[in-house]
């Protein structure tokens, strides 16, 4: 009858929401299984956060956005945590400066885990009682927020372990070749070309999206070509051998100043021993595989390499148009978090037989030439939720495609990641593009 609810449907929906919530929350705990309490306290630089803070902050998000405003009788685990684990949401009160997160020895890791259990229990209670559409929307936002922090857990602990002179490994070591000898050649780089025209870009409104992926809109694109695969270590070594880091004509002015100030001579985590290069990975120091995608480069380095190669970086809309045209465009697959490699994989030479774009999802985030700004017609959400993305639309560059530490269910072709152009600690790489001449 109209106006009546179906308890079986409601029960099924609640069960599905609990399952999804638990899956995301358990993935976070799985990522920290190999870490000691001491490991989880380390903050190796201002842009990174301790693992313990990530665990607490993602819990805070569910408490601050769902439990406190939507559960009348909810009692916070510790009222002080509202301040302590707020990241940057000014409308929800104050917060510690991000640079001191590594000094927070209290609460202990055990207390943070109890906090997590407390919030999980009350989220379960809320879902089992029947949650409103608004609560379910915020729950989905919270789960996607936690997936972003899962990626940060890996990138931040990798940087923390690299700064440790002992160079500990985040992942247990596996039997593997000690030196890369006569590695098979990478597939040749070919070009996938697209005609000019008016294209529709942005999220298609099927499933979850962050507000910065909206609204879907039309944009005019000149004819362009985009590389069939990512740039490899071998190709980047050629750039370095040609004095790429010593030629100011290849670099943007701000990029050259940054290079000189910080003494860059190679991507982050690369180290030279004699004539050979090695790189720090989540499994410790490893010989550099020439056929893996180059990783941990800044926008500045990606832009300089592209100029050296006689090409450029794609715009974010060119990237999205190309991703939309790939085979099985609606299916996300690749070397993502679930692969548990936490490192870019080389593309097998057999891939050279493909005419489609390779490595479009996973392996490394791909720098684009697009500044991070609002789409035409964008309106930030009301309240604290409006601080999630919109307030960062200044001085940052867009990356696309996800990386080897991005959850598979989290990435999509309209997803817009963004970082300052000098940032290198993320799993960021390079795909080239160029203007298409002729018809």
Coordinates of C-alpha atoms in Angstrom, one line a residue:
X1 CA 0.0 0.0 0.0
X2 CA 1.2 3.6 -0.7
X3 CA 2.9 5.1 2.3
X4 CA 4.0 1.9 3.9
X5 CA 7.5 0.6 4.0
X6 CA 8.9 -2.8 3.3
X7 CA 10.8 -4.0 6.4
X8 CA 12.6 -6.7 4.3
X9 CA 14.0 -4.1 1.9
X10 CA 14.9 -1.8 4.8
X11 CA 16.6 -4.6 6.6
X12 CA 18.5 -5.7 3.4
X13 CA 19.6 -2.1 2.8
X14 CA 20.9 -1.7 6.4
X15 CA 22.7 -5.0 6.2
X16 CA 24.4 -3.9 2.9
X17 CA 25.4 -0.6 4.4
X18 CA 26.9 -2.3 7.4
X19 CA 28.8 -4.7 5.2
X20 CA 30.2 -1.9 3.1
X21 CA 31.1 0.2 6.1
X22 CA 32.9 -2.8 7.8
X23 CA 34.8 -3.6 4.6
X24 CA 36.2 -0.2 4.4
X25 CA 37.0 0.1 8.1
X26 CA 38.7 -3.4 8.1
X27 CA 40.8 -2.5 5.1
X28 CA 42.3 0.4 7.1
X29 CA 43.2 -2.0 9.9
X30 CA 44.7 -4.5 7.5
X31 CA 47.0 -1.8 6.2
X32 CA 48.5 -1.2 9.6
X33 CA 48.9 -4.8 10.7
X34 CA 52.7 -4.8 10.1
X35 CA 53.2 -1.5 12.0
X36 CA 54.3 -1.2 15.6
X37 CA 52.8 1.4 17.9
X38 CA 56.1 3.3 17.5
X39 CA 55.8 3.2 13.7
X40 CA 52.3 4.7 14.0
X41 CA 53.6 7.7 15.8
X42 CA 56.1 8.9 13.2
X43 CA 55.4 12.1 11.2
X44 CA 58.3 12.5 8.7
X45 CA 57.4 15.8 7.3
X46 CA 54.6 18.5 7.5
X47 CA 52.7 17.1 4.5
X48 CA 52.5 13.6 6.0
X49 CA 50.6 12.4 9.1
X50 CA 51.2 9.6 11.6
X51 CA 49.3 6.4 11.0
X52 CA 47.7 6.7 14.4
X53 CA 46.3 10.1 13.4
X54 CA 44.9 8.6 10.2
X55 CA 43.1 5.9 12.2
X56 CA 41.7 8.5 14.6
X57 CA 40.8 11.2 12.1
X58 CA 38.8 8.8 9.8
X59 CA 36.9 7.8 13.0
X60 CA 36.4 11.4 13.9
X61 CA 34.8 12.0 10.5
X62 CA 32.0 9.6 11.2
X63 CA 31.5 10.9 14.6
X64 CA 31.5 14.6 13.6
X65 CA 29.4 14.4 10.5
X66 CA 27.0 11.6 11.4
X67 CA 26.8 10.6 15.1
X68 CA 26.9 14.0 16.8
X69 CA 24.4 15.8 14.5
X70 CA 22.1 12.9 13.8
X71 CA 21.9 10.7 16.9
X72 CA 20.1 12.6 19.7
X73 CA 21.4 10.5 22.6
X74 CA 25.0 10.0 21.3
X75 CA 27.7 10.4 23.9
X76 CA 31.2 11.1 22.4
X77 CA 33.9 8.7 23.4
X78 CA 36.1 11.7 24.5
X79 CA 34.9 15.2 23.9
X80 CA 38.5 16.4 23.5
X81 CA 38.9 14.3 20.4
X82 CA 36.5 16.7 18.6
X83 CA 39.4 19.2 18.6
X84 CA 42.3 16.8 18.5
X85 CA 41.4 14.9 15.4
X86 CA 39.8 17.6 13.3
X87 CA 42.0 18.2 10.3
X88 CA 40.9 21.5 8.8
X89 CA 37.2 22.0 9.1
X90 CA 36.9 25.5 10.6
X91 CA 33.1 25.3 10.9
X92 CA 33.5 22.4 13.3
X93 CA 35.8 24.3 15.6
X94 CA 39.6 24.5 16.1
X95 CA 42.2 21.9 15.5
X96 CA 46.0 21.4 16.2
X97 CA 48.4 22.6 13.5
X98 CA 49.0 19.7 11.1
X99 CA 52.8 19.9 11.7
X100 CA 52.5 18.7 15.3
X101 CA 50.4 15.6 14.7
X102 CA 53.5 13.5 15.4
X103 CA 53.9 14.9 18.9
X104 CA 50.5 13.5 20.0
X105 CA 51.8 10.5 22.1
X106 CA 48.5 10.7 24.0
X107 CA 46.0 9.4 23.5
X108 CA 47.7 6.1 23.1
X109 CA 47.2 3.8 20.1
X110 CA 45.1 1.5 22.3
X111 CA 42.8 4.4 23.2
X112 CA 42.5 5.4 19.5
X113 CA 41.5 1.8 18.7
X114 CA 38.9 1.9 21.5
X115 CA 37.6 5.2 20.1
X116 CA 37.3 3.5 16.7
X117 CA 35.4 0.6 18.3
X118 CA 33.1 3.0 20.1
X119 CA 32.2 4.9 16.9
X120 CA 31.8 1.7 14.9
X121 CA 29.3 0.3 17.5
X122 CA 27.1 3.4 17.3
X123 CA 27.2 3.5 13.5
X124 CA 26.0 -0.1 13.5
X125 CA 23.3 0.8 15.9
X126 CA 22.2 3.8 13.8
X127 CA 22.1 1.7 10.6
X128 CA 20.2 -1.1 12.2
X129 CA 17.6 1.2 13.6
X130 CA 17.0 2.7 10.2
X131 CA 19.0 5.6 8.9
X132 CA 17.7 8.6 6.8
X133 CA 18.7 9.2 3.2
X134 CA 20.9 12.1 4.4
X135 CA 22.7 9.8 6.9
X136 CA 23.3 7.2 4.2
X137 CA 24.7 9.9 1.9
X138 CA 27.1 11.1 4.6
X139 CA 28.1 7.5 5.4
X140 CA 29.1 7.0 1.7
X141 CA 31.1 10.3 1.9
X142 CA 32.8 9.0 5.1
X143 CA 33.7 5.7 3.5
X144 CA 35.2 7.4 0.5
X145 CA 37.0 9.8 2.8
X146 CA 38.5 6.8 4.7
X147 CA 39.6 5.3 1.4
X148 CA 41.6 8.5 0.6
X149 CA 43.3 8.1 4.0
X150 CA 44.1 4.4 3.2
X151 CA 46.1 5.7 0.3
X152 CA 47.8 8.3 2.6
X153 CA 48.6 5.6 5.2
X154 CA 50.8 3.8 2.6
X155 CA 52.4 7.0 1.1
X156 CA 53.1 8.5 4.5
X157 CA 54.6 5.4 6.1
X158 CA 56.7 4.8 3.0
X159 CA 58.2 8.3 3.4
X160 CA 58.6 7.8 7.2
X161 CA 60.6 4.5 6.6
X162 CA 62.7 6.1 3.9
X163 CA 63.8 8.9 6.3
X164 CA 64.9 6.2 8.8
X165 CA 68.6 5.4 8.2
X166 CA 67.7 1.7 8.8
X167 CA 65.4 1.8 5.8
X168 CA 62.9 -0.6 7.2
X169 CA 60.3 -2.2 4.9
X170 CA 56.6 -1.6 5.3
X171 CA 55.8 -4.9 3.5
X172 CA 57.5 -8.2 4.3
X173 CA 60.2 -9.1 1.8
X174 CA 59.5 -11.6 -0.9
X175 CA 61.9 -13.7 -2.9
X176 CA 62.7 -11.8 -6.0
X177 CA 65.5 -11.2 -8.5
X178 CA 68.3 -9.3 -6.8
X179 CA 69.4 -7.5 -10.0
X180 CA 67.5 -6.6 -13.1
X181 CA 69.4 -8.3 -15.9
X182 CA 68.4 -8.1 -19.5
X183 CA 64.9 -7.0 -18.7
X184 CA 62.5 -7.3 -21.6
X185 CA 62.0 -4.1 -23.5
X186 CA 59.0 -2.0 -22.6
X187 CA 56.2 -1.8 -25.2
X188 CA 56.8 0.9 -27.7
X189 CA 55.1 4.2 -26.9
X190 CA 52.4 4.9 -29.5
X191 CA 49.9 7.6 -29.8
X192 CA 46.1 7.5 -29.5
X193 CA 44.6 10.5 -31.3
X194 CA 41.3 12.3 -30.9
X195 CA 39.5 14.8 -33.1
X196 CA 38.5 18.2 -32.0
X197 CA 35.0 18.8 -30.9
X198 CA 32.7 19.5 -28.0
X199 CA 32.9 16.8 -25.3
X200 CA 30.9 16.2 -22.2
X201 CA 33.1 15.8 -19.1
X202 CA 32.6 15.3 -15.4
X203 CA 30.7 12.7 -13.3
X204 CA 27.8 11.0 -15.0
X205 CA 25.7 10.8 -11.8
X206 CA 25.8 7.1 -11.6
X207 CA 27.2 6.2 -8.2
X208 CA 29.2 8.3 -5.8
X209 CA 31.2 11.3 -6.7
X210 CA 32.9 14.1 -4.9
X211 CA 31.5 17.6 -5.4
X212 CA 34.6 18.7 -7.3
X213 CA 33.7 16.2 -10.1
X214 CA 30.5 18.2 -10.7
X215 CA 28.6 19.5 -12.6
X216 CA 28.9 17.5 -15.8
X217 CA 29.4 20.0 -18.5
X218 CA 30.6 20.5 -22.1
X219 CA 34.0 21.7 -23.1
X220 CA 35.7 22.3 -26.5
X221 CA 38.8 20.3 -27.1
X222 CA 41.4 20.9 -29.9
X223 CA 42.7 17.8 -31.7
X224 CA 45.2 15.9 -29.6
X225 CA 47.1 12.7 -29.1
X226 CA 47.9 11.0 -25.9
X227 CA 50.5 8.3 -25.1
X228 CA 49.5 4.7 -25.0
X229 CA 51.4 4.1 -21.8
X230 CA 53.2 5.7 -18.9
X231 CA 56.8 7.0 -19.1
X232 CA 59.2 4.4 -17.9
X233 CA 62.3 4.6 -15.6
X234 CA 64.5 3.9 -18.7
X235 CA 63.0 6.9 -20.5
X236 CA 63.4 9.1 -17.5
X237 CA 67.1 8.0 -17.1
X238 CA 67.7 9.2 -20.6
X239 CA 66.3 12.6 -19.6
X240 CA 68.7 12.6 -16.6
X241 CA 71.6 11.5 -18.7
X242 CA 70.9 14.5 -21.1
X243 CA 71.4 16.9 -18.1
X244 CA 67.7 17.2 -17.7
X245 CA 68.1 18.5 -14.1
X246 CA 70.8 21.0 -15.2
X247 CA 69.0 22.7 -18.1
X248 CA 67.0 25.7 -17.0
X249 CA 65.3 26.0 -20.4
X250 CA 63.4 22.9 -19.7
X251 CA 61.9 24.1 -16.4
X252 CA 59.2 26.6 -15.4
X253 CA 60.7 29.5 -13.4
X254 CA 59.2 28.4 -10.1
X255 CA 60.2 24.8 -10.8
X256 CA 63.8 25.8 -11.5
X257 CA 64.0 27.8 -8.2
X258 CA 62.5 24.8 -6.4
X259 CA 65.0 22.4 -8.0
X260 CA 67.9 24.6 -7.0
X261 CA 66.7 25.1 -3.5
X262 CA 66.2 21.4 -2.8
X263 CA 69.0 19.9 -4.9
X264 CA 66.8 17.6 -7.0
X265 CA 68.9 15.3 -9.3
X266 CA 66.4 12.4 -9.6
X267 CA 62.9 11.3 -8.6
X268 CA 62.2 10.9 -4.9
X269 CA 63.4 7.6 -3.4
X270 CA 66.1 7.1 -6.1
X271 CA 69.6 6.6 -5.0
X272 CA 72.8 6.0 -7.0
X273 CA 75.4 3.4 -6.2
X274 CA 78.3 3.6 -8.7
X275 CA 76.8 3.4 -12.1
X276 CA 73.5 1.8 -10.9
X277 CA 70.4 3.2 -9.5
X278 CA 68.2 1.8 -6.7
X279 CA 64.9 3.0 -5.3
X280 CA 63.2 2.8 -2.0
X281 CA 60.0 0.8 -2.1
X282 CA 57.5 -0.5 0.4
X283 CA 59.6 -3.6 0.5
X284 CA 62.8 -1.7 1.2
X285 CA 65.6 -0.8 -1.2
X286 CA 65.4 -2.5 -4.6
X287 CA 67.3 -2.2 -7.9
X288 CA 65.7 0.2 -10.3
X289 CA 63.7 -1.7 -12.9
X290 CA 64.1 0.3 -16.1
X291 CA 60.7 -0.8 -17.5
X292 CA 58.6 0.2 -14.5
X293 CA 56.7 3.5 -14.8
X294 CA 58.7 6.3 -13.3
X295 CA 57.1 7.3 -10.0
X296 CA 57.4 9.9 -7.2
X297 CA 58.0 12.8 -9.6
X298 CA 56.5 16.3 -9.1
X299 CA 54.4 18.2 -11.6
X300 CA 57.5 20.3 -12.1
X301 CA 59.6 17.2 -13.1
X302 CA 56.8 15.8 -15.2
X303 CA 56.4 19.1 -17.1
X304 CA 60.2 19.4 -17.6
X305 CA 60.4 15.8 -18.9
X306 CA 57.5 16.4 -21.3
X307 CA 59.2 19.5 -22.7
X308 CA 62.5 17.6 -23.1
X309 CA 60.6 14.8 -25.0
X310 CA 59.1 17.3 -27.4
X311 CA 55.6 16.8 -25.9
X312 CA 53.5 18.1 -23.1
X313 CA 51.2 16.9 -20.3
X314 CA 47.6 16.2 -21.2
X315 CA 44.9 18.4 -19.8
X316 CA 42.6 16.7 -17.3
X317 CA 39.8 16.8 -19.9
X318 CA 41.9 15.3 -22.6
X319 CA 42.8 12.5 -20.1
X320 CA 39.1 11.9 -19.3
X321 CA 38.1 11.9 -22.9
X322 CA 40.8 9.3 -23.6
X323 CA 39.9 7.2 -20.6
X324 CA 36.2 7.2 -21.7
X325 CA 37.3 5.9 -25.1
X326 CA 39.3 2.9 -23.8
X327 CA 38.1 -0.7 -24.2
X328 CA 35.9 -1.6 -21.2
X329 CA 35.8 2.0 -20.2
X330 CA 33.1 1.3 -17.6
X331 CA 35.2 -1.3 -15.8
X332 CA 38.0 -0.3 -13.4
X333 CA 41.0 -2.6 -13.4
X334 CA 44.7 -2.3 -13.0
X335 CA 47.5 -2.3 -10.4
X336 CA 45.5 -0.8 -7.5
X337 CA 45.5 -1.2 -3.7
X338 CA 43.9 -4.7 -3.8
X339 CA 46.9 -6.0 -5.8
X340 CA 48.9 -5.5 -2.6
X341 CA 52.0 -4.6 -4.6
X342 CA 52.1 -1.0 -3.5
X343 CA 54.5 -0.4 -6.4
X344 CA 54.1 0.3 -10.1
X345 CA 54.3 -2.7 -12.4
X346 CA 56.0 -2.8 -15.7
X347 CA 53.7 -3.2 -18.7
X348 CA 54.4 -6.5 -20.4
X349 CA 55.7 -6.3 -24.0
X350 CA 52.6 -8.1 -25.2
X351 CA 50.8 -4.9 -24.4
X352 CA 52.4 -3.5 -27.5
X353 CA 49.9 -5.5 -29.6
X354 CA 47.1 -3.5 -28.1
X355 CA 45.7 -0.4 -29.7
X356 CA 44.1 0.7 -26.6
X357 CA 45.5 3.0 -23.8
X358 CA 47.4 1.0 -21.2
X359 CA 47.8 1.7 -17.5
X360 CA 45.0 4.2 -17.5
X361 CA 44.0 3.2 -14.0
X362 CA 46.4 2.3 -11.2
X363 CA 50.3 2.1 -11.1
X364 CA 50.8 5.9 -10.8
X365 CA 48.7 9.0 -10.6
X366 CA 49.1 11.0 -13.8
X367 CA 49.9 14.7 -13.6
X368 CA 47.9 16.8 -16.0
X369 CA 48.5 20.4 -17.2
X370 CA 45.3 21.5 -15.6
X371 CA 45.1 23.7 -12.5
X372 CA 42.7 22.5 -9.9
X373 CA 39.7 24.9 -10.1
X374 CA 35.9 24.8 -10.1
X375 CA 33.9 23.5 -13.0
X376 CA 31.4 25.9 -14.6
X377 CA 28.4 26.1 -12.3
X378 CA 30.1 24.5 -9.3
X379 CA 28.7 25.3 -5.9
X380 CA 30.3 24.0 -2.7
X381 CA 28.0 22.1 -0.4
X382 CA 26.6 24.0 2.6
X383 CA 28.1 23.7 6.0
X384 CA 31.4 22.0 7.0
X385 CA 31.0 19.6 4.0
X386 CA 31.7 22.6 1.8
X387 CA 35.3 22.7 3.2
X388 CA 36.1 19.2 1.8
X389 CA 37.2 20.2 -1.7
X390 CA 36.3 23.7 -2.7
X391 CA 38.6 25.5 -0.3
X392 CA 41.7 23.9 -1.9
X393 CA 41.0 25.3 -5.4
X394 CA 44.1 27.4 -5.5
X395 CA 47.7 26.8 -6.5
X396 CA 47.3 23.0 -7.1
X397 CA 47.4 20.8 -10.1
X398 CA 45.1 18.0 -11.1
X399 CA 46.1 14.3 -11.3
X400 CA 44.0 11.5 -12.8
X401 CA 43.8 7.7 -12.9
X402 CA 44.7 6.5 -9.4
X403 CA 47.8 4.6 -8.3
X404 CA 49.0 1.3 -7.0
X405 CA 47.7 2.3 -3.5
X406 CA 44.3 3.6 -4.6
X407 CA 41.3 1.3 -3.7
X408 CA 39.7 -0.1 -6.8
X409 CA 36.2 0.9 -5.7
X410 CA 37.3 4.4 -5.1
X411 CA 38.7 5.4 -8.5
X412 CA 36.7 6.4 -11.6
X413 CA 37.5 8.3 -14.8
X414 CA 36.0 11.6 -13.5
X415 CA 38.0 11.5 -10.2
X416 CA 40.1 14.6 -9.6
X417 CA 43.1 14.3 -7.3
X418 CA 45.1 17.5 -6.6
X419 CA 48.4 18.4 -5.1
X420 CA 50.8 21.3 -5.0
X421 CA 53.2 21.1 -8.1
X422 CA 56.3 20.4 -6.0
X423 CA 54.9 17.4 -4.2
X424 CA 56.7 14.1 -4.9
X425 CA 55.8 11.7 -2.0
X426 CA 52.6 10.5 -3.7
X427 CA 52.7 7.7 -6.3
X428 CA 52.7 10.2 -9.2
X429 CA 54.0 9.6 -12.7
X430 CA 53.8 10.8 -16.3
X431 CA 51.8 10.3 -19.4
X432 CA 52.6 12.4 -22.4
X433 CA 50.4 14.2 -24.9
X434 CA 50.8 16.5 -27.9
X435 CA 48.8 18.6 -30.2
X436 CA 47.5 16.7 -33.2
X437 CA 48.6 18.3 -36.4
X438 CA 46.7 18.0 -39.6
X439 CA 43.4 16.2 -40.2

